[in-house]
PDB file of C-alpha atoms in Angstrom:
ATOM      1  CA  UNK A1259      -6.082 -17.586   0.491  1.00 45.00           C
ATOM      2  CA  UNK A1260      -7.379 -18.171   4.019  1.00 54.00           C
ATOM      3  CA  UNK A1261      -4.415 -18.003   6.771  1.00 62.00           C
ATOM      4  CA  UNK A1262      -4.808 -20.887   9.080  1.00 72.00           C
ATOM      5  CA  UNK A1263      -5.146 -19.724  12.885  1.00 78.00           C
ATOM      6  CA  UNK A1264      -2.528 -20.863  15.079  1.00 88.00           C
ATOM      7  CA  UNK A1265      -3.556 -22.640  18.287  1.00 93.00           C
ATOM      8  CA  UNK A1266      -1.910 -21.525  21.620  1.00 94.00           C
ATOM      9  CA  UNK A1267      -1.539 -22.278  25.010  1.00 95.00           C
ATOM     10  CA  UNK A1268      -2.118 -19.721  27.905  1.00 95.00           C
ATOM     11  CA  UNK A1269      -3.267 -19.828  31.182  1.00 95.00           C
ATOM     12  CA  UNK A1270      -4.281 -23.669  31.274  1.00 94.00           C
ATOM     13  CA  UNK A1271      -6.185 -23.391  28.013  1.00 95.00           C
ATOM     14  CA  UNK A1272      -5.493 -24.182  24.597  1.00 96.00           C
ATOM     15  CA  UNK A1273      -6.961 -21.512  22.420  1.00 97.00           C
ATOM     16  CA  UNK A1274      -8.096 -21.835  19.034  1.00 94.00           C
ATOM     17  CA  UNK A1275      -6.091 -18.805  17.625  1.00 95.00           C
ATOM     18  CA  UNK A1276      -3.084 -16.722  18.770  1.00 96.00           C
ATOM     19  CA  UNK A1277      -5.537 -13.872  18.999  1.00 97.00           C
ATOM     20  CA  UNK A1278      -8.039 -15.309  21.357  1.00 97.00           C
ATOM     21  CA  UNK A1279      -4.713 -16.159  23.532  1.00 97.00           C
ATOM     22  CA  UNK A1280      -3.634 -12.249  23.095  1.00 97.00           C
ATOM     23  CA  UNK A1281      -7.126 -11.256  24.164  1.00 98.00           C
ATOM     24  CA  UNK A1282      -7.139 -13.540  27.300  1.00 98.00           C
ATOM     25  CA  UNK A1283      -3.451 -11.759  28.227  1.00 98.00           C
ATOM     26  CA  UNK A1284      -5.361  -8.378  27.859  1.00 98.00           C
ATOM     27  CA  UNK A1285      -7.899  -9.408  30.124  1.00 98.00           C
ATOM     28  CA  UNK A1286      -5.917 -10.743  32.950  1.00 98.00           C
ATOM     29  CA  UNK A1287      -3.460  -7.345  32.601  1.00 97.00           C
ATOM     30  CA  UNK A1288      -6.463  -5.300  33.362  1.00 97.00           C
ATOM     31  CA  UNK A1289      -8.078  -7.813  35.886  1.00 97.00           C
ATOM     32  CA  UNK A1290     -11.046  -8.631  34.021  1.00 97.00           C
ATOM     33  CA  UNK A1291     -12.111 -12.366  34.859  1.00 97.00           C
ATOM     34  CA  UNK A1292     -12.721 -14.760  31.839  1.00 98.00           C
ATOM     35  CA  UNK A1293     -14.047 -17.954  30.893  1.00 98.00           C
ATOM     36  CA  UNK A1294     -13.053 -19.424  27.574  1.00 98.00           C
ATOM     37  CA  UNK A1295     -15.880 -21.296  25.480  1.00 98.00           C
ATOM     38  CA  UNK A1296     -17.711 -21.964  28.618  1.00 97.00           C
ATOM     39  CA  UNK A1297     -20.731 -23.282  26.620  1.00 96.00           C
ATOM     40  CA  UNK A1298     -22.192 -23.825  23.519  1.00 97.00           C
ATOM     41  CA  UNK A1299     -25.763 -22.662  22.415  1.00 98.00           C
ATOM     42  CA  UNK A1300     -28.664 -23.525  19.844  1.00 98.00           C
ATOM     43  CA  UNK A1301     -29.604 -19.876  18.600  1.00 98.00           C
ATOM     44  CA  UNK A1302     -31.883 -18.597  16.081  1.00 97.00           C
ATOM     45  CA  UNK A1303     -35.724 -18.906  15.343  1.00 97.00           C
ATOM     46  CA  UNK A1304     -37.675 -22.413  15.543  1.00 95.00           C
ATOM     47  CA  UNK A1305     -36.660 -24.049  12.430  1.00 95.00           C
ATOM     48  CA  UNK A1306     -33.662 -22.208  11.709  1.00 95.00           C
ATOM     49  CA  UNK A1307     -31.631 -22.917  14.975  1.00 97.00           C
ATOM     50  CA  UNK A1308     -27.783 -22.938  14.488  1.00 98.00           C
ATOM     51  CA  UNK A1309     -24.940 -23.783  17.176  1.00 98.00           C
ATOM     52  CA  UNK A1310     -23.140 -21.203  18.419  1.00 98.00           C
ATOM     53  CA  UNK A1311     -19.951 -21.496  20.824  1.00 98.00           C
ATOM     54  CA  UNK A1312     -18.925 -17.954  21.959  1.00 98.00           C
ATOM     55  CA  UNK A1313     -15.180 -17.520  22.552  1.00 98.00           C
ATOM     56  CA  UNK A1314     -15.438 -15.792  26.138  1.00 98.00           C
ATOM     57  CA  UNK A1315     -17.570 -15.017  28.959  1.00 97.00           C
ATOM     58  CA  UNK A1316     -16.830 -12.068  31.184  1.00 96.00           C
ATOM     59  CA  UNK A1317     -18.395 -12.976  34.519  1.00 95.00           C
ATOM     60  CA  UNK A1318     -18.066  -9.513  35.969  1.00 94.00           C
ATOM     61  CA  UNK A1319     -19.074  -7.565  33.027  1.00 93.00           C
ATOM     62  CA  UNK A1320     -21.879 -10.144  32.218  1.00 93.00           C
ATOM     63  CA  UNK A1321     -20.607 -10.008  28.347  1.00 96.00           C
ATOM     64  CA  UNK A1322     -20.560 -12.796  25.945  1.00 97.00           C
ATOM     65  CA  UNK A1323     -17.440 -11.878  23.572  1.00 98.00           C
ATOM     66  CA  UNK A1324     -16.879 -12.951  19.787  1.00 98.00           C
ATOM     67  CA  UNK A1325     -13.024 -12.659  18.526  1.00 98.00           C
ATOM     68  CA  UNK A1326     -12.370 -12.717  14.985  1.00 96.00           C
ATOM     69  CA  UNK A1327      -9.222 -11.503  12.879  1.00 94.00           C
ATOM     70  CA  UNK A1328     -11.071 -10.120  10.031  1.00 93.00           C
ATOM     71  CA  UNK A1329     -14.709  -8.942   8.667  1.00 93.00           C
ATOM     72  CA  UNK A1330     -14.646 -11.781   6.423  1.00 93.00           C
ATOM     73  CA  UNK A1331     -14.397 -14.458   9.001  1.00 94.00           C
ATOM     74  CA  UNK A1332     -17.952 -12.991  10.646  1.00 95.00           C
ATOM     75  CA  UNK A1333     -20.862 -14.864  10.354  1.00 97.00           C
ATOM     76  CA  UNK A1334     -22.978 -11.802  10.772  1.00 97.00           C
ATOM     77  CA  UNK A1335     -26.572 -14.033  10.467  1.00 98.00           C
ATOM     78  CA  UNK A1336     -25.214 -16.279  13.472  1.00 98.00           C
ATOM     79  CA  UNK A1337     -24.263 -13.031  15.619  1.00 98.00           C
ATOM     80  CA  UNK A1338     -27.395 -11.440  14.662  1.00 98.00           C
ATOM     81  CA  UNK A1339     -29.350 -14.535  16.295  1.00 98.00           C
ATOM     82  CA  UNK A1340     -27.035 -14.495  18.891  1.00 98.00           C
ATOM     83  CA  UNK A1341     -27.720 -11.061  19.973  1.00 97.00           C
ATOM     84  CA  UNK A1342     -31.889 -11.623  20.080  1.00 97.00           C
ATOM     85  CA  UNK A1343     -32.748 -12.318  23.929  1.00 95.00           C
ATOM     86  CA  UNK A1344     -35.938 -14.751  23.036  1.00 95.00           C
ATOM     87  CA  UNK A1345     -33.972 -16.979  21.002  1.00 97.00           C
ATOM     88  CA  UNK A1346     -30.313 -16.136  21.051  1.00 97.00           C
ATOM     89  CA  UNK A1347     -27.599 -16.208  23.872  1.00 97.00           C
ATOM     90  CA  UNK A1348     -28.778 -16.042  27.387  1.00 94.00           C
ATOM     91  CA  UNK A1349     -28.752 -12.889  29.735  1.00 84.00           C
ATOM     92  CA  UNK A1350     -29.033 -12.368  33.095  1.00 68.00           C
ATOM     93  CA  UNK A1351     -30.885 -10.019  35.270  1.00 61.00           C
ATOM     94  CA  UNK A1352     -27.755  -8.076  36.070  1.00 62.00           C
ATOM     95  CA  UNK A1353     -26.877  -7.978  32.278  1.00 69.00           C
ATOM     96  CA  UNK A1354     -25.909  -4.407  31.244  1.00 73.00           C
ATOM     97  CA  UNK A1355     -28.595  -2.122  29.765  1.00 72.00           C
ATOM     98  CA  UNK A1356     -28.071   1.212  28.688  1.00 80.00           C
ATOM     99  CA  UNK A1357     -30.929   3.729  27.427  1.00 75.00           C
ATOM    100  CA  UNK A1358     -33.307   0.552  27.019  1.00 87.00           C
ATOM    101  CA  UNK A1359     -30.731  -1.177  25.169  1.00 93.00           C
ATOM    102  CA  UNK A1360     -29.755  -4.763  26.199  1.00 93.00           C
ATOM    103  CA  UNK A1361     -25.833  -5.264  25.620  1.00 94.00           C
ATOM    104  CA  UNK A1362     -25.554  -8.564  24.192  1.00 95.00           C
ATOM    105  CA  UNK A1363     -22.384  -9.094  22.314  1.00 97.00           C
ATOM    106  CA  UNK A1364     -18.928  -7.644  22.466  1.00 97.00           C
ATOM    107  CA  UNK A1365     -16.869  -8.134  19.214  1.00 97.00           C
ATOM    108  CA  UNK A1366     -12.984  -8.044  19.167  1.00 98.00           C
ATOM    109  CA  UNK A1367     -10.539  -8.081  16.299  1.00 96.00           C
ATOM    110  CA  UNK A1368      -6.972  -7.665  16.161  1.00 95.00           C
ATOM    111  CA  UNK A1369      -5.440  -5.726  18.869  1.00 94.00           C
ATOM    112  CA  UNK A1370      -4.513  -2.149  17.595  1.00 91.00           C
ATOM    113  CA  UNK A1371      -1.953   0.394  18.829  1.00 88.00           C
ATOM    114  CA  UNK A1372      -2.360   2.918  21.601  1.00 90.00           C
ATOM    115  CA  UNK A1373      -0.460   5.925  22.352  1.00 83.00           C
ATOM    116  CA  UNK A1374      -0.039   9.483  22.280  1.00 82.00           C
ATOM    117  CA  UNK A1375      -1.151  11.903  19.261  1.00 83.00           C
ATOM    118  CA  UNK A1376       1.188  14.362  17.835  1.00 77.00           C
ATOM    119  CA  UNK A1377       0.217  17.568  15.494  1.00 76.00           C
ATOM    120  CA  UNK A1378       1.641  16.716  12.129  1.00 82.00           C
ATOM    121  CA  UNK A1379       2.742  20.564  11.677  1.00 82.00           C
ATOM    122  CA  UNK A1380       4.242  21.247  14.840  1.00 85.00           C
ATOM    123  CA  UNK A1381       4.863  17.942  16.793  1.00 80.00           C
ATOM    124  CA  UNK A1382       2.851  18.976  19.721  1.00 77.00           C
ATOM    125  CA  UNK A1383       0.644  16.770  21.627  1.00 75.00           C
ATOM    126  CA  UNK A1384      -2.850  16.698  20.588  1.00 76.00           C
ATOM    127  CA  UNK A1385      -4.460  13.639  22.596  1.00 87.00           C
ATOM    128  CA  UNK A1386      -4.499  10.069  23.363  1.00 90.00           C
ATOM    129  CA  UNK A1387      -5.758   7.305  21.458  1.00 91.00           C
ATOM    130  CA  UNK A1388      -6.963   3.897  21.958  1.00 94.00           C
ATOM    131  CA  UNK A1389      -9.185   1.347  19.916  1.00 94.00           C
ATOM    132  CA  UNK A1390     -12.671   1.316  19.947  1.00 95.00           C
ATOM    133  CA  UNK A1391     -14.560  -2.260  19.672  1.00 96.00           C
ATOM    134  CA  UNK A1392     -18.207  -3.300  18.453  1.00 96.00           C
ATOM    135  CA  UNK A1393     -21.121  -3.978  20.804  1.00 96.00           C
ATOM    136  CA  UNK A1394     -24.583  -5.602  19.514  1.00 96.00           C
ATOM    137  CA  UNK A1395     -27.332  -4.231  21.474  1.00 95.00           C
ATOM    138  CA  UNK A1396     -30.998  -5.080  21.436  1.00 96.00           C
ATOM    139  CA  UNK A1397     -33.976  -2.598  21.961  1.00 94.00           C
ATOM    140  CA  UNK A1398     -37.819  -3.138  21.228  1.00 94.00           C
ATOM    141  CA  UNK A1399     -36.988  -6.124  18.674  1.00 97.00           C
ATOM    142  CA  UNK A1400     -34.323  -4.424  17.022  1.00 97.00           C
ATOM    143  CA  UNK A1401     -30.806  -5.104  16.781  1.00 97.00           C
ATOM    144  CA  UNK A1402     -28.131  -2.397  16.723  1.00 96.00           C
ATOM    145  CA  UNK A1403     -24.599  -1.796  16.391  1.00 96.00           C
ATOM    146  CA  UNK A1404     -22.839   0.340  19.039  1.00 94.00           C
ATOM    147  CA  UNK A1405     -19.226   0.900  20.314  1.00 94.00           C
ATOM    148  CA  UNK A1406     -17.333   0.216  23.389  1.00 94.00           C
ATOM    149  CA  UNK A1407     -14.055   0.701  24.949  1.00 95.00           C
ATOM    150  CA  UNK A1408     -11.933  -0.346  28.121  1.00 96.00           C
ATOM    151  CA  UNK A1409     -11.436   1.584  31.123  1.00 95.00           C
ATOM    152  CA  UNK A1410      -9.703   0.561  34.192  1.00 94.00           C
ATOM    153  CA  UNK A1411     -13.157  -0.299  35.728  1.00 90.00           C
ATOM    154  CA  UNK A1412     -14.342  -2.559  32.994  1.00 91.00           C
ATOM    155  CA  UNK A1413     -15.953  -2.119  29.640  1.00 94.00           C
ATOM    156  CA  UNK A1414     -18.039   1.287  28.655  1.00 93.00           C
ATOM    157  CA  UNK A1415     -20.649   0.613  25.925  1.00 92.00           C
ATOM    158  CA  UNK A1416     -22.473   3.367  23.650  1.00 90.00           C
ATOM    159  CA  UNK A1417     -25.487   2.196  21.608  1.00 87.00           C
ATOM    160  CA  UNK A1418     -25.933   3.747  18.527  1.00 81.00           C
ATOM    161  CA  UNK A1419     -29.663   4.291  17.606  1.00 72.00           C
ATOM    162  CA  UNK A1420     -28.603   4.897  13.856  1.00 80.00           C
ATOM    163  CA  UNK A1421     -26.674   1.792  13.263  1.00 94.00           C
ATOM    164  CA  UNK A1422     -29.694  -0.377  12.967  1.00 96.00           C
ATOM    165  CA  UNK A1423     -28.514  -3.762  11.662  1.00 97.00           C
ATOM    166  CA  UNK A1424     -32.111  -6.074  11.791  1.00 97.00           C
ATOM    167  CA  UNK A1425     -34.774  -7.273  13.837  1.00 98.00           C
ATOM    168  CA  UNK A1426     -36.218 -10.263  15.543  1.00 97.00           C
ATOM    169  CA  UNK A1427     -38.537 -11.347  13.016  1.00 96.00           C
ATOM    170  CA  UNK A1428     -35.350 -12.159  11.909  1.00 97.00           C
ATOM    171  CA  UNK A1429     -34.100  -9.765   9.162  1.00 97.00           C
ATOM    172  CA  UNK A1430     -30.620  -8.512   8.466  1.00 98.00           C
ATOM    173  CA  UNK A1431     -30.671  -4.651   6.777  1.00 97.00           C
ATOM    174  CA  UNK A1432     -27.934  -6.018   4.194  1.00 97.00           C
ATOM    175  CA  UNK A1433     -28.682  -2.836   1.905  1.00 97.00           C
ATOM    176  CA  UNK A1434     -27.396  -0.395   4.476  1.00 96.00           C
ATOM    177  CA  UNK A1435     -24.151  -2.430   5.171  1.00 96.00           C
ATOM    178  CA  UNK A1436     -21.324   0.030   4.804  1.00 93.00           C
ATOM    179  CA  UNK A1437     -23.414   2.993   5.484  1.00 93.00           C
ATOM    180  CA  UNK A1438     -25.345   2.454   8.682  1.00 93.00           C
ATOM    181  CA  UNK A1439     -23.470  -0.406  10.213  1.00 95.00           C
ATOM    182  CA  UNK A1440     -20.751  -2.606   9.361  1.00 94.00           C
ATOM    183  CA  UNK A1441     -16.753  -2.694  10.357  1.00 93.00           C
ATOM    184  CA  UNK A1442     -17.697  -4.863  13.261  1.00 96.00           C
ATOM    185  CA  UNK A1443     -14.028  -6.023  13.697  1.00 95.00           C
ATOM    186  CA  UNK A1444     -12.333  -2.693  13.024  1.00 87.00           C
ATOM    187  CA  UNK A1445     -14.515  -0.842  15.752  1.00 77.00           C
ATOM    188  CA  UNK A1446     -12.690   2.562  14.962  1.00 89.00           C
ATOM    189  CA  UNK A1447     -10.569   4.996  17.549  1.00 91.00           C
ATOM    190  CA  UNK A1448     -11.466   6.689  20.637  1.00 91.00           C
ATOM    191  CA  UNK A1449      -9.516   9.862  21.174  1.00 90.00           C
ATOM    192  CA  UNK A1450      -9.298  11.840  24.165  1.00 88.00           C
ATOM    193  CA  UNK A1451      -7.173  14.180  26.247  1.00 87.00           C
ATOM    194  CA  UNK A1452      -6.376  12.040  28.783  1.00 86.00           C
ATOM    195  CA  UNK A1453      -5.467   8.375  29.270  1.00 88.00           C
ATOM    196  CA  UNK A1454      -5.631   5.489  31.549  1.00 92.00           C
ATOM    197  CA  UNK A1455      -2.301   3.903  31.885  1.00 93.00           C
ATOM    198  CA  UNK A1456      -3.664   0.522  33.020  1.00 96.00           C
ATOM    199  CA  UNK A1457      -5.464   0.080  29.821  1.00 96.00           C
ATOM    200  CA  UNK A1458      -2.547   0.967  27.631  1.00 96.00           C
ATOM    201  CA  UNK A1459      -0.236  -1.509  29.730  1.00 96.00           C
ATOM    202  CA  UNK A1460      -2.869  -3.768  28.872  1.00 97.00           C
ATOM    203  CA  UNK A1461      -3.040  -3.384  25.199  1.00 96.00           C
ATOM    204  CA  UNK A1462       0.827  -3.303  24.957  1.00 96.00           C
ATOM    205  CA  UNK A1463       1.175  -6.557  26.812  1.00 97.00           C
ATOM    206  CA  UNK A1464      -1.327  -8.214  24.732  1.00 97.00           C
ATOM    207  CA  UNK A1465       0.398  -7.173  21.169  1.00 95.00           C
ATOM    208  CA  UNK A1466       3.558  -8.081  22.602  1.00 95.00           C
ATOM    209  CA  UNK A1467       2.713 -11.353  23.877  1.00 94.00           C
ATOM    210  CA  UNK A1468       5.192 -14.386  23.108  1.00 91.00           C
ATOM    211  CA  UNK A1469       3.790 -17.746  23.351  1.00 88.00           C
ATOM    212  CA  UNK A1470       6.152 -20.131  21.620  1.00 68.00           C
ATOM    213  CA  UNK A1471       8.512 -20.965  24.776  1.00 49.00           C
ATOM    214  CA  UNK A1472       5.672 -21.881  27.449  1.00 47.00           C
ATOM    215  CA  UNK A1473       2.314 -20.322  28.837  1.00 48.00           C
ATOM    216  CA  UNK A1474       3.945 -16.887  30.427  1.00 52.00           C
ATOM    217  CA  UNK A1475       3.426 -13.952  27.852  1.00 53.00           C
TER     218      UNK A1475
END
């Protein structure tokens, strides 16, 4: 049984889901400018083009963003098409590129908790945890799954040469889903010895936002 998304008003926009509105709160708290559903595109090879409306455009980061509440809601074929430059989403001359990878699409899921970690045996502090997110990158005809995390100064992306999703034939390597790539919505966890309070505050504000009585979270 699928759960219907709740349309939510925030910052003068009517979001299709509460999760999208929470990410808008997150961006605002972290000082990241955003545009909600600014433009739709036809993506994919000739004869197989499909309409795609990305959820957000982050102008400073030059990144398109897709928001989904679960892995089952993802349209993998559509997102692969979107990630391929010559028939997918448009980029700019200043779009992010790392180790010859073009960072094409950031995928955001439910907003997870952040906080300090304690040793189960003695209760001592062992580090801090914050969510990792998925990015799709493009390099020499191939689409890869990488990771990204938010920092005070923006989005930090890390391509993974081993997580090959498909290519611009276009072909999706379904046989390696779950071993080489997958869990795009879950992302993972970044554990470190330190943390950035502004980033933690943005996650906490987005998780705790209440929209029922107006636009202010």
